[in-house]
Amino acid sequence: MTRHRNQQPDESNEDFVQAFKMQAEFCGFGAFKNVAIMDRVLAGLLDGNLKENLLKEESLTLDKMDKFITTWNIAKQNRRQESAMAASSTNRRVVDSKEMCCSW
């Protein structure tokens, strides 16, 4: 398994984890495999907040890490959508108020 591989800017968190899982199949880690995958994922994640929250988890396992990352990404996507909707709503209110003020 590559020691110095870091997540690429255009690579999703899930794809990053999956790449290490696939690579670990050929490394002969045995019982140490899941720990090795988690170690490399934590070392190479780009999202510092995600990494920090994963490190705070008690008794972290690879399965827990997978679920946490999935939940994290869904929450992040929801926040982006809410922000976009709020911005769109704000823009619409500005247009509506201009139309109301400027109508003769």
PDB file of N, CA and C in Angstrom:
ATOM      1  N   MET A   1       0.855  -1.170   0.000  1.00  0.00           N
ATOM      2  CA  MET A   1       0.000   0.000   0.000  1.00  0.00           C
ATOM      3  C   MET A   1       0.900   1.231   0.000  1.00  0.00           C
ATOM      4  N   THR A   2       0.559   2.184  -0.795  1.00  0.00           N
ATOM      5  CA  THR A   2       1.355   3.398  -0.933  1.00  0.00           C
ATOM      6  C   THR A   2       1.312   4.224   0.344  1.00  0.00           C
ATOM      7  N   ARG A   3       2.467   4.503   0.896  1.00  0.00           N
ATOM      8  CA  ARG A   3       2.541   5.262   2.146  1.00  0.00           C
ATOM      9  C   ARG A   3       2.275   6.743   1.955  1.00  0.00           C
ATOM     10  N   HIS A   4       2.587   7.247   0.802  1.00  0.00           N
ATOM     11  CA  HIS A   4       2.544   8.699   0.608  1.00  0.00           C
ATOM     12  C   HIS A   4       1.376   9.159  -0.250  1.00  0.00           C
ATOM     13  N   ARG A   5       0.404   8.298  -0.446  1.00  0.00           N
ATOM     14  CA  ARG A   5      -0.737   8.688  -1.271  1.00  0.00           C
ATOM     15  C   ARG A   5      -1.680   9.550  -0.456  1.00  0.00           C
ATOM     16  N   ASN A   6      -2.006  10.709  -0.997  1.00  0.00           N
ATOM     17  CA  ASN A   6      -2.968  11.608  -0.375  1.00  0.00           C
ATOM     18  C   ASN A   6      -4.180  11.744  -1.276  1.00  0.00           C
ATOM     19  N   GLN A   7      -5.270  12.127  -0.694  1.00  0.00           N
ATOM     20  CA  GLN A   7      -6.494  12.339  -1.446  1.00  0.00           C
ATOM     21  C   GLN A   7      -6.282  13.460  -2.456  1.00  0.00           C
ATOM     22  N   GLN A   8      -6.778  13.254  -3.652  1.00  0.00           N
ATOM     23  CA  GLN A   8      -6.696  14.269  -4.696  1.00  0.00           C
ATOM     24  C   GLN A   8      -7.856  15.254  -4.537  1.00  0.00           C
ATOM     25  N   PRO A   9      -7.663  16.499  -4.935  1.00  0.00           N
ATOM     26  CA  PRO A   9      -8.729  17.504  -4.768  1.00  0.00           C
ATOM     27  C   PRO A   9     -10.059  17.111  -5.417  1.00  0.00           C
ATOM     28  N   ASP A  10     -10.003  16.376  -6.523  1.00  0.00           N
ATOM     29  CA  ASP A  10     -11.236  15.988  -7.213  1.00  0.00           C
ATOM     30  C   ASP A  10     -11.706  14.584  -6.833  1.00  0.00           C
ATOM     31  N   GLU A  11     -11.104  13.983  -5.826  1.00  0.00           N
ATOM     32  CA  GLU A  11     -11.428  12.617  -5.401  1.00  0.00           C
ATOM     33  C   GLU A  11     -12.358  12.666  -4.184  1.00  0.00           C
ATOM     34  N   SER A  12     -13.479  11.963  -4.273  1.00  0.00           N
ATOM     35  CA  SER A  12     -14.406  11.949  -3.141  1.00  0.00           C
ATOM     36  C   SER A  12     -13.801  11.174  -1.973  1.00  0.00           C
ATOM     37  N   ASN A  13     -14.315  11.440  -0.787  1.00  0.00           N
ATOM     38  CA  ASN A  13     -13.849  10.720   0.396  1.00  0.00           C
ATOM     39  C   ASN A  13     -14.075   9.216   0.246  1.00  0.00           C
ATOM     40  N   GLU A  14     -15.249   8.848  -0.286  1.00  0.00           N
ATOM     41  CA  GLU A  14     -15.567   7.431  -0.469  1.00  0.00           C
ATOM     42  C   GLU A  14     -14.612   6.764  -1.452  1.00  0.00           C
ATOM     43  N   ASP A  15     -14.320   7.448  -2.556  1.00  0.00           N
ATOM     44  CA  ASP A  15     -13.393   6.886  -3.546  1.00  0.00           C
ATOM     45  C   ASP A  15     -11.994   6.733  -2.965  1.00  0.00           C
ATOM     46  N   PHE A  16     -11.592   7.676  -2.133  1.00  0.00           N
ATOM     47  CA  PHE A  16     -10.280   7.622  -1.491  1.00  0.00           C
ATOM     48  C   PHE A  16     -10.178   6.390  -0.589  1.00  0.00           C
ATOM     49  N   VAL A  17     -11.199   6.161   0.230  1.00  0.00           N
ATOM     50  CA  VAL A  17     -11.216   4.983   1.109  1.00  0.00           C
ATOM     51  C   VAL A  17     -11.235   3.711   0.273  1.00  0.00           C
ATOM     52  N   GLN A  18     -12.075   3.682  -0.748  1.00  0.00           N
ATOM     53  CA  GLN A  18     -12.203   2.486  -1.589  1.00  0.00           C
ATOM     54  C   GLN A  18     -10.886   2.137  -2.277  1.00  0.00           C
ATOM     55  N   ALA A  19     -10.135   3.133  -2.689  1.00  0.00           N
ATOM     56  CA  ALA A  19      -8.844   2.879  -3.338  1.00  0.00           C
ATOM     57  C   ALA A  19      -7.907   2.130  -2.399  1.00  0.00           C
ATOM     58  N   PHE A  20      -7.887   2.517  -1.127  1.00  0.00           N
ATOM     59  CA  PHE A  20      -7.035   1.822  -0.160  1.00  0.00           C
ATOM     60  C   PHE A  20      -7.557   0.426   0.148  1.00  0.00           C
ATOM     61  N   LYS A  21      -8.867   0.266   0.201  1.00  0.00           N
ATOM     62  CA  LYS A  21      -9.438  -1.063   0.446  1.00  0.00           C
ATOM     63  C   LYS A  21      -9.031  -2.026  -0.665  1.00  0.00           C
ATOM     64  N   MET A  22      -9.130  -1.563  -1.901  1.00  0.00           N
ATOM     65  CA  MET A  22      -8.774  -2.418  -3.040  1.00  0.00           C
ATOM     66  C   MET A  22      -7.286  -2.739  -3.027  1.00  0.00           C
ATOM     67  N   GLN A  23      -6.480  -1.744  -2.751  1.00  0.00           N
ATOM     68  CA  GLN A  23      -5.036  -1.941  -2.734  1.00  0.00           C
ATOM     69  C   GLN A  23      -4.616  -2.888  -1.611  1.00  0.00           C
ATOM     70  N   ALA A  24      -5.275  -2.788  -0.463  1.00  0.00           N
ATOM     71  CA  ALA A  24      -4.919  -3.605   0.702  1.00  0.00           C
ATOM     72  C   ALA A  24      -5.177  -5.086   0.467  1.00  0.00           C
ATOM     73  N   GLU A  25      -6.060  -5.416  -0.459  1.00  0.00           N
ATOM     74  CA  GLU A  25      -6.351  -6.822  -0.758  1.00  0.00           C
ATOM     75  C   GLU A  25      -5.109  -7.569  -1.231  1.00  0.00           C
ATOM     76  N   PHE A  26      -4.161  -6.858  -1.809  1.00  0.00           N
ATOM     77  CA  PHE A  26      -2.977  -7.491  -2.388  1.00  0.00           C
ATOM     78  C   PHE A  26      -1.724  -7.317  -1.535  1.00  0.00           C
ATOM     79  N   CYS A  27      -1.884  -6.777  -0.330  1.00  0.00           N
ATOM     80  CA  CYS A  27      -0.713  -6.465   0.492  1.00  0.00           C
ATOM     81  C   CYS A  27      -0.400  -7.496   1.567  1.00  0.00           C
ATOM     82  N   GLY A  28      -1.259  -8.454   1.793  1.00  0.00           N
ATOM     83  CA  GLY A  28      -0.994  -9.487   2.788  1.00  0.00           C
ATOM     84  C   GLY A  28      -0.939  -8.976   4.216  1.00  0.00           C
ATOM     85  N   PHE A  29      -1.801  -8.032   4.552  1.00  0.00           N
ATOM     86  CA  PHE A  29      -1.812  -7.477   5.901  1.00  0.00           C
ATOM     87  C   PHE A  29      -2.459  -8.405   6.922  1.00  0.00           C
ATOM     88  N   GLY A  30      -3.306  -9.314   6.465  1.00  0.00           N
ATOM     89  CA  GLY A  30      -4.002 -10.196   7.393  1.00  0.00           C
ATOM     90  C   GLY A  30      -4.913  -9.410   8.317  1.00  0.00           C
ATOM     91  N   ALA A  31      -4.839  -9.703   9.618  1.00  0.00           N
ATOM     92  CA  ALA A  31      -5.697  -9.059  10.615  1.00  0.00           C
ATOM     93  C   ALA A  31      -5.413  -7.566  10.736  1.00  0.00           C
ATOM     94  N   PHE A  32      -4.258  -7.129  10.297  1.00  0.00           N
ATOM     95  CA  PHE A  32      -3.845  -5.730  10.389  1.00  0.00           C
ATOM     96  C   PHE A  32      -4.418  -4.872   9.254  1.00  0.00           C
ATOM     97  N   LYS A  33      -5.079  -5.514   8.286  1.00  0.00           N
ATOM     98  CA  LYS A  33      -5.531  -4.817   7.075  1.00  0.00           C
ATOM     99  C   LYS A  33      -6.416  -3.603   7.372  1.00  0.00           C
ATOM    100  N   ASN A  34      -7.455  -3.759   8.187  1.00  0.00           N
ATOM    101  CA  ASN A  34      -8.377  -2.650   8.454  1.00  0.00           C
ATOM    102  C   ASN A  34      -7.683  -1.486   9.148  1.00  0.00           C
ATOM    103  N   VAL A  35      -6.782  -1.807  10.070  1.00  0.00           N
ATOM    104  CA  VAL A  35      -6.035  -0.756  10.772  1.00  0.00           C
ATOM    105  C   VAL A  35      -5.132  -0.012   9.791  1.00  0.00           C
ATOM    106  N   ALA A  36      -4.503  -0.745   8.880  1.00  0.00           N
ATOM    107  CA  ALA A  36      -3.626  -0.120   7.886  1.00  0.00           C
ATOM    108  C   ALA A  36      -4.421   0.809   6.969  1.00  0.00           C
ATOM    109  N   ILE A  37      -5.606   0.379   6.562  1.00  0.00           N
ATOM    110  CA  ILE A  37      -6.455   1.209   5.703  1.00  0.00           C
ATOM    111  C   ILE A  37      -6.852   2.486   6.442  1.00  0.00           C
ATOM    112  N   MET A  38      -7.316   2.329   7.683  1.00  0.00           N
ATOM    113  CA  MET A  38      -7.732   3.503   8.463  1.00  0.00           C
ATOM    114  C   MET A  38      -6.569   4.462   8.670  1.00  0.00           C
ATOM    115  N   ASP A  39      -5.395   3.927   8.954  1.00  0.00           N
ATOM    116  CA  ASP A  39      -4.213   4.763   9.163  1.00  0.00           C
ATOM    117  C   ASP A  39      -3.903   5.594   7.928  1.00  0.00           C
ATOM    118  N   ARG A  40      -3.912   4.957   6.770  1.00  0.00           N
ATOM    119  CA  ARG A  40      -3.593   5.668   5.529  1.00  0.00           C
ATOM    120  C   ARG A  40      -4.678   6.675   5.162  1.00  0.00           C
ATOM    121  N   VAL A  41      -5.940   6.320   5.388  1.00  0.00           N
ATOM    122  CA  VAL A  41      -7.029   7.252   5.093  1.00  0.00           C
ATOM    123  C   VAL A  41      -6.901   8.494   5.968  1.00  0.00           C
ATOM    124  N   LEU A  42      -6.697   8.293   7.258  1.00  0.00           N
ATOM    125  CA  LEU A  42      -6.574   9.432   8.176  1.00  0.00           C
ATOM    126  C   LEU A  42      -5.369  10.302   7.832  1.00  0.00           C
ATOM    127  N   ALA A  43      -4.302   9.689   7.402  1.00  0.00           N
ATOM    128  CA  ALA A  43      -3.095  10.451   7.060  1.00  0.00           C
ATOM    129  C   ALA A  43      -3.273  11.255   5.771  1.00  0.00           C
ATOM    130  N   GLY A  44      -4.103  10.758   4.851  1.00  0.00           N
ATOM    131  CA  GLY A  44      -4.186  11.390   3.541  1.00  0.00           C
ATOM    132  C   GLY A  44      -5.435  12.193   3.239  1.00  0.00           C
ATOM    133  N   LEU A  45      -6.397  12.229   4.166  1.00  0.00           N
ATOM    134  CA  LEU A  45      -7.623  12.992   3.926  1.00  0.00           C
ATOM    135  C   LEU A  45      -7.333  14.479   3.762  1.00  0.00           C
ATOM    136  N   LEU A  46      -7.999  15.114   2.825  1.00  0.00           N
ATOM    137  CA  LEU A  46      -7.836  16.553   2.619  1.00  0.00           C
ATOM    138  C   LEU A  46      -8.681  17.377   3.587  1.00  0.00           C
ATOM    139  N   ASP A  47      -9.847  16.875   3.944  1.00  0.00           N
ATOM    140  CA  ASP A  47     -10.770  17.614   4.806  1.00  0.00           C
ATOM    141  C   ASP A  47     -10.320  17.500   6.263  1.00  0.00           C
ATOM    142  N   GLY A  48      -9.684  18.552   6.746  1.00  0.00           N
ATOM    143  CA  GLY A  48      -9.160  18.556   8.109  1.00  0.00           C
ATOM    144  C   GLY A  48     -10.239  18.412   9.169  1.00  0.00           C
ATOM    145  N   ASN A  49     -11.413  18.988   8.924  1.00  0.00           N
ATOM    146  CA  ASN A  49     -12.516  18.864   9.881  1.00  0.00           C
ATOM    147  C   ASN A  49     -13.009  17.425   9.970  1.00  0.00           C
ATOM    148  N   LEU A  50     -13.111  16.765   8.838  1.00  0.00           N
ATOM    149  CA  LEU A  50     -13.516  15.360   8.825  1.00  0.00           C
ATOM    150  C   LEU A  50     -12.490  14.517   9.566  1.00  0.00           C
ATOM    151  N   LYS A  51     -11.225  14.748   9.266  1.00  0.00           N
ATOM    152  CA  LYS A  51     -10.146  14.003   9.922  1.00  0.00           C
ATOM    153  C   LYS A  51     -10.205  14.191  11.441  1.00  0.00           C
ATOM    154  N   GLU A  52     -10.368  15.436  11.866  1.00  0.00           N
ATOM    155  CA  GLU A  52     -10.423  15.743  13.302  1.00  0.00           C
ATOM    156  C   GLU A  52     -11.588  15.021  13.976  1.00  0.00           C
ATOM    157  N   ASN A  53     -12.745  15.026  13.325  1.00  0.00           N
ATOM    158  CA  ASN A  53     -13.913  14.361  13.897  1.00  0.00           C
ATOM    159  C   ASN A  53     -13.758  12.847  13.922  1.00  0.00           C
ATOM    160  N   LEU A  54     -13.119  12.287  12.918  1.00  0.00           N
ATOM    161  CA  LEU A  54     -12.857  10.844  12.924  1.00  0.00           C
ATOM    162  C   LEU A  54     -11.918  10.473  14.069  1.00  0.00           C
ATOM    163  N   LEU A  55     -10.920  11.291  14.296  1.00  0.00           N
ATOM    164  CA  LEU A  55      -9.964  11.013  15.366  1.00  0.00           C
ATOM    165  C   LEU A  55     -10.603  11.122  16.752  1.00  0.00           C
ATOM    166  N   LYS A  56     -11.678  11.864  16.871  1.00  0.00           N
ATOM    167  CA  LYS A  56     -12.387  11.996  18.147  1.00  0.00           C
ATOM    168  C   LYS A  56     -13.272  10.786  18.450  1.00  0.00           C
ATOM    169  N   GLU A  57     -13.588  10.011  17.418  1.00  0.00           N
ATOM    170  CA  GLU A  57     -14.469   8.857  17.595  1.00  0.00           C
ATOM    171  C   GLU A  57     -13.803   7.800  18.476  1.00  0.00           C
ATOM    172  N   GLU A  58     -14.560   7.311  19.450  1.00  0.00           N
ATOM    173  CA  GLU A  58     -14.037   6.249  20.307  1.00  0.00           C
ATOM    174  C   GLU A  58     -14.188   4.912  19.597  1.00  0.00           C
ATOM    175  N   SER A  59     -13.209   4.064  19.767  1.00  0.00           N
ATOM    176  CA  SER A  59     -13.228   2.705  19.207  1.00  0.00           C
ATOM    177  C   SER A  59     -13.554   2.719  17.715  1.00  0.00           C
ATOM    178  N   LEU A  60     -12.864   3.550  16.972  1.00  0.00           N
ATOM    179  CA  LEU A  60     -13.098   3.667  15.536  1.00  0.00           C
ATOM    180  C   LEU A  60     -12.706   2.373  14.830  1.00  0.00           C
ATOM    181  N   THR A  61     -13.612   1.883  14.012  1.00  0.00           N
ATOM    182  CA  THR A  61     -13.355   0.724  13.161  1.00  0.00           C
ATOM    183  C   THR A  61     -13.502   1.183  11.713  1.00  0.00           C
ATOM    184  N   LEU A  62     -13.114   0.334  10.790  1.00  0.00           N
ATOM    185  CA  LEU A  62     -13.254   0.680   9.376  1.00  0.00           C
ATOM    186  C   LEU A  62     -14.731   0.845   9.014  1.00  0.00           C
ATOM    187  N   ASP A  63     -15.588  -0.020   9.543  1.00  0.00           N
ATOM    188  CA  ASP A  63     -17.025   0.111   9.276  1.00  0.00           C
ATOM    189  C   ASP A  63     -17.571   1.428   9.822  1.00  0.00           C
ATOM    190  N   LYS A  64     -17.176   1.782  11.048  1.00  0.00           N
ATOM    191  CA  LYS A  64     -17.613   3.054  11.628  1.00  0.00           C
ATOM    192  C   LYS A  64     -17.096   4.223  10.802  1.00  0.00           C
ATOM    193  N   MET A  65     -15.855   4.106  10.334  1.00  0.00           N
ATOM    194  CA  MET A  65     -15.272   5.163   9.511  1.00  0.00           C
ATOM    195  C   MET A  65     -16.070   5.334   8.223  1.00  0.00           C
ATOM    196  N   ASP A  66     -16.404   4.225   7.570  1.00  0.00           N
ATOM    197  CA  ASP A  66     -17.195   4.278   6.339  1.00  0.00           C
ATOM    198  C   ASP A  66     -18.527   4.983   6.577  1.00  0.00           C
ATOM    199  N   LYS A  67     -19.229   4.593   7.634  1.00  0.00           N
ATOM    200  CA  LYS A  67     -20.538   5.186   7.933  1.00  0.00           C
ATOM    201  C   LYS A  67     -20.407   6.664   8.284  1.00  0.00           C
ATOM    202  N   PHE A  68     -19.383   7.000   9.054  1.00  0.00           N
ATOM    203  CA  PHE A  68     -19.160   8.391   9.448  1.00  0.00           C
ATOM    204  C   PHE A  68     -18.895   9.250   8.215  1.00  0.00           C
ATOM    205  N   ILE A  69     -18.045   8.763   7.319  1.00  0.00           N
ATOM    206  CA  ILE A  69     -17.709   9.516   6.106  1.00  0.00           C
ATOM    207  C   ILE A  69     -18.942   9.698   5.223  1.00  0.00           C
ATOM    208  N   THR A  70     -19.745   8.650   5.083  1.00  0.00           N
ATOM    209  CA  THR A  70     -20.967   8.752   4.284  1.00  0.00           C
ATOM    210  C   THR A  70     -21.911   9.792   4.878  1.00  0.00           C
ATOM    211  N   THR A  71     -22.115   9.733   6.186  1.00  0.00           N
ATOM    212  CA  THR A  71     -22.981  10.697   6.867  1.00  0.00           C
ATOM    213  C   THR A  71     -22.428  12.111   6.730  1.00  0.00           C
ATOM    214  N   TRP A  72     -21.123  12.251   6.883  1.00  0.00           N
ATOM    215  CA  TRP A  72     -20.448  13.552   6.764  1.00  0.00           C
ATOM    216  C   TRP A  72     -20.696  14.156   5.379  1.00  0.00           C
ATOM    217  N   ASN A  73     -20.541  13.330   4.348  1.00  0.00           N
ATOM    218  CA  ASN A  73     -20.709  13.820   2.980  1.00  0.00           C
ATOM    219  C   ASN A  73     -22.151  14.206   2.684  1.00  0.00           C
ATOM    220  N   ILE A  74     -23.096  13.435   3.202  1.00  0.00           N
ATOM    221  CA  ILE A  74     -24.512  13.764   3.007  1.00  0.00           C
ATOM    222  C   ILE A  74     -24.830  15.091   3.692  1.00  0.00           C
ATOM    223  N   ALA A  75     -24.347  15.256   4.918  1.00  0.00           N
ATOM    224  CA  ALA A  75     -24.582  16.506   5.653  1.00  0.00           C
ATOM    225  C   ALA A  75     -23.948  17.691   4.931  1.00  0.00           C
ATOM    226  N   LYS A  76     -22.748  17.495   4.410  1.00  0.00           N
ATOM    227  CA  LYS A  76     -22.052  18.565   3.685  1.00  0.00           C
ATOM    228  C   LYS A  76     -22.823  18.952   2.422  1.00  0.00           C
ATOM    229  N   GLN A  77     -23.328  17.941   1.713  1.00  0.00           N
ATOM    230  CA  GLN A  77     -24.103  18.192   0.502  1.00  0.00           C
ATOM    231  C   GLN A  77     -25.408  18.923   0.846  1.00  0.00           C
ATOM    232  N   ASN A  78     -26.057  18.517   1.934  1.00  0.00           N
ATOM    233  CA  ASN A  78     -27.288  19.189   2.360  1.00  0.00           C
ATOM    234  C   ASN A  78     -27.030  20.647   2.718  1.00  0.00           C
ATOM    235  N   ARG A  79     -25.908  20.916   3.397  1.00  0.00           N
ATOM    236  CA  ARG A  79     -25.566  22.302   3.750  1.00  0.00           C
ATOM    237  C   ARG A  79     -25.358  23.143   2.491  1.00  0.00           C
ATOM    238  N   ARG A  80     -24.685  22.562   1.493  1.00  0.00           N
ATOM    239  CA  ARG A  80     -24.463  23.286   0.234  1.00  0.00           C
ATOM    240  C   ARG A  80     -25.792  23.607  -0.445  1.00  0.00           C
ATOM    241  N   GLN A  81     -26.698  22.619  -0.475  1.00  0.00           N
ATOM    242  CA  GLN A  81     -28.000  22.833  -1.107  1.00  0.00           C
ATOM    243  C   GLN A  81     -28.807  23.891  -0.366  1.00  0.00           C
ATOM    244  N   GLU A  82     -28.770  23.842   0.969  1.00  0.00           N
ATOM    245  CA  GLU A  82     -29.491  24.843   1.755  1.00  0.00           C
ATOM    246  C   GLU A  82     -28.923  26.238   1.516  1.00  0.00           C
ATOM    247  N   SER A  83     -27.612  26.341   1.428  1.00  0.00           N
ATOM    248  CA  SER A  83     -26.980  27.638   1.163  1.00  0.00           C
ATOM    249  C   SER A  83     -27.375  28.161  -0.209  1.00  0.00           C
ATOM    250  N   ALA A  84     -27.392  27.275  -1.193  1.00  0.00           N
ATOM    251  CA  ALA A  84     -27.769  27.675  -2.548  1.00  0.00           C
ATOM    252  C   ALA A  84     -29.227  28.118  -2.591  1.00  0.00           C
ATOM    253  N   MET A  85     -30.091  27.383  -1.886  1.00  0.00           N
ATOM    254  CA  MET A  85     -31.507  27.754  -1.854  1.00  0.00           C
ATOM    255  C   MET A  85     -31.701  29.083  -1.137  1.00  0.00           C
ATOM    256  N   ALA A  86     -30.970  29.305  -0.060  1.00  0.00           N
ATOM    257  CA  ALA A  86     -31.074  30.566   0.677  1.00  0.00           C
ATOM    258  C   ALA A  86     -30.595  31.726  -0.184  1.00  0.00           C
ATOM    259  N   ALA A  87     -29.507  31.525  -0.903  1.00  0.00           N
ATOM    260  CA  ALA A  87     -28.988  32.575  -1.785  1.00  0.00           C
ATOM    261  C   ALA A  87     -29.984  32.871  -2.897  1.00  0.00           C
ATOM    262  N   SER A  88     -30.571  31.828  -3.459  1.00  0.00           N
ATOM    263  CA  SER A  88     -31.555  31.998  -4.518  1.00  0.00           C
ATOM    264  C   SER A  88     -32.780  32.741  -3.998  1.00  0.00           C
ATOM    265  N   SER A  89     -33.209  32.385  -2.804  1.00  0.00           N
ATOM    266  CA  SER A  89     -34.363  33.042  -2.189  1.00  0.00           C
ATOM    267  C   SER A  89     -34.065  34.514  -1.921  1.00  0.00           C
ATOM    268  N   THR A  90     -32.875  34.811  -1.438  1.00  0.00           N
ATOM    269  CA  THR A  90     -32.468  36.192  -1.168  1.00  0.00           C
ATOM    270  C   THR A  90     -32.436  36.987  -2.459  1.00  0.00           C
ATOM    271  N   ASN A  91     -31.867  36.403  -3.512  1.00  0.00           N
ATOM    272  CA  ASN A  91     -31.813  37.092  -4.806  1.00  0.00           C
ATOM    273  C   ASN A  91     -33.216  37.359  -5.332  1.00  0.00           C
ATOM    274  N   ARG A  92     -34.108  36.401  -5.156  1.00  0.00           N
ATOM    275  CA  ARG A  92     -35.472  36.569  -5.646  1.00  0.00           C
ATOM    276  C   ARG A  92     -36.176  37.685  -4.879  1.00  0.00           C
ATOM    277  N   ARG A  93     -35.957  37.759  -3.555  1.00  0.00           N
ATOM    278  CA  ARG A  93     -36.578  38.813  -2.759  1.00  0.00           C
ATOM    279  C   ARG A  93     -36.081  40.190  -3.191  1.00  0.00           C
ATOM    280  N   VAL A  94     -34.810  40.295  -3.529  1.00  0.00           N
ATOM    281  CA  VAL A  94     -34.258  41.569  -3.990  1.00  0.00           C
ATOM    282  C   VAL A  94     -34.917  41.963  -5.300  1.00  0.00           C
ATOM    283  N   VAL A  95     -35.042  41.011  -6.222  1.00  0.00           N
ATOM    284  CA  VAL A  95     -35.693  41.287  -7.502  1.00  0.00           C
ATOM    285  C   VAL A  95     -37.139  41.682  -7.261  1.00  0.00           C
ATOM    286  N   ASP A  96     -37.859  40.930  -6.407  1.00  0.00           N
ATOM    287  CA  ASP A  96     -39.259  41.245  -6.120  1.00  0.00           C
ATOM    288  C   ASP A  96     -39.402  42.643  -5.539  1.00  0.00           C
ATOM    289  N   SER A  97     -38.542  43.016  -4.611  1.00  0.00           N
ATOM    290  CA  SER A  97     -38.656  44.337  -3.986  1.00  0.00           C
ATOM    291  C   SER A  97     -38.348  45.438  -4.991  1.00  0.00           C
ATOM    292  N   LYS A  98     -37.410  45.200  -5.907  1.00  0.00           N
ATOM    293  CA  LYS A  98     -37.113  46.202  -6.936  1.00  0.00           C
ATOM    294  C   LYS A  98     -38.295  46.352  -7.876  1.00  0.00           C
ATOM    295  N   GLU A  99     -38.921  45.227  -8.222  1.00  0.00           N
ATOM    296  CA  GLU A  99     -40.077  45.289  -9.105  1.00  0.00           C
ATOM    297  C   GLU A  99     -41.212  46.057  -8.441  1.00  0.00           C
ATOM    298  N   MET A 100     -41.394  45.842  -7.146  1.00  0.00           N
ATOM    299  CA  MET A 100     -42.465  46.527  -6.427  1.00  0.00           C
ATOM    300  C   MET A 100     -42.175  48.020  -6.310  1.00  0.00           C
ATOM    301  N   CYS A 101     -40.936  48.384  -6.061  1.00  0.00           N
ATOM    302  CA  CYS A 101     -40.574  49.794  -5.881  1.00  0.00           C
ATOM    303  C   CYS A 101     -40.580  50.554  -7.198  1.00  0.00           C
ATOM    304  N   CYS A 102     -40.253  49.891  -8.258  1.00  0.00           N
ATOM    305  CA  CYS A 102     -40.061  50.578  -9.531  1.00  0.00           C
ATOM    306  C   CYS A 102     -41.276  50.493 -10.442  1.00  0.00           C
ATOM    307  N   SER A 103     -42.309  49.835 -10.003  1.00  0.00           N
ATOM    308  CA  SER A 103     -43.466  49.733 -10.893  1.00  0.00           C
ATOM    309  C   SER A 103     -44.266  51.036 -10.862  1.00  0.00           C
ATOM    310  N   TRP A 104     -44.635  51.541 -12.034  1.00  0.00           N
ATOM    311  CA  TRP A 104     -45.330  52.822 -12.142  1.00  0.00           C
ATOM    312  C   TRP A 104     -46.765  52.537 -12.208  1.00  0.00           C
TER     313      TRP A 104
END
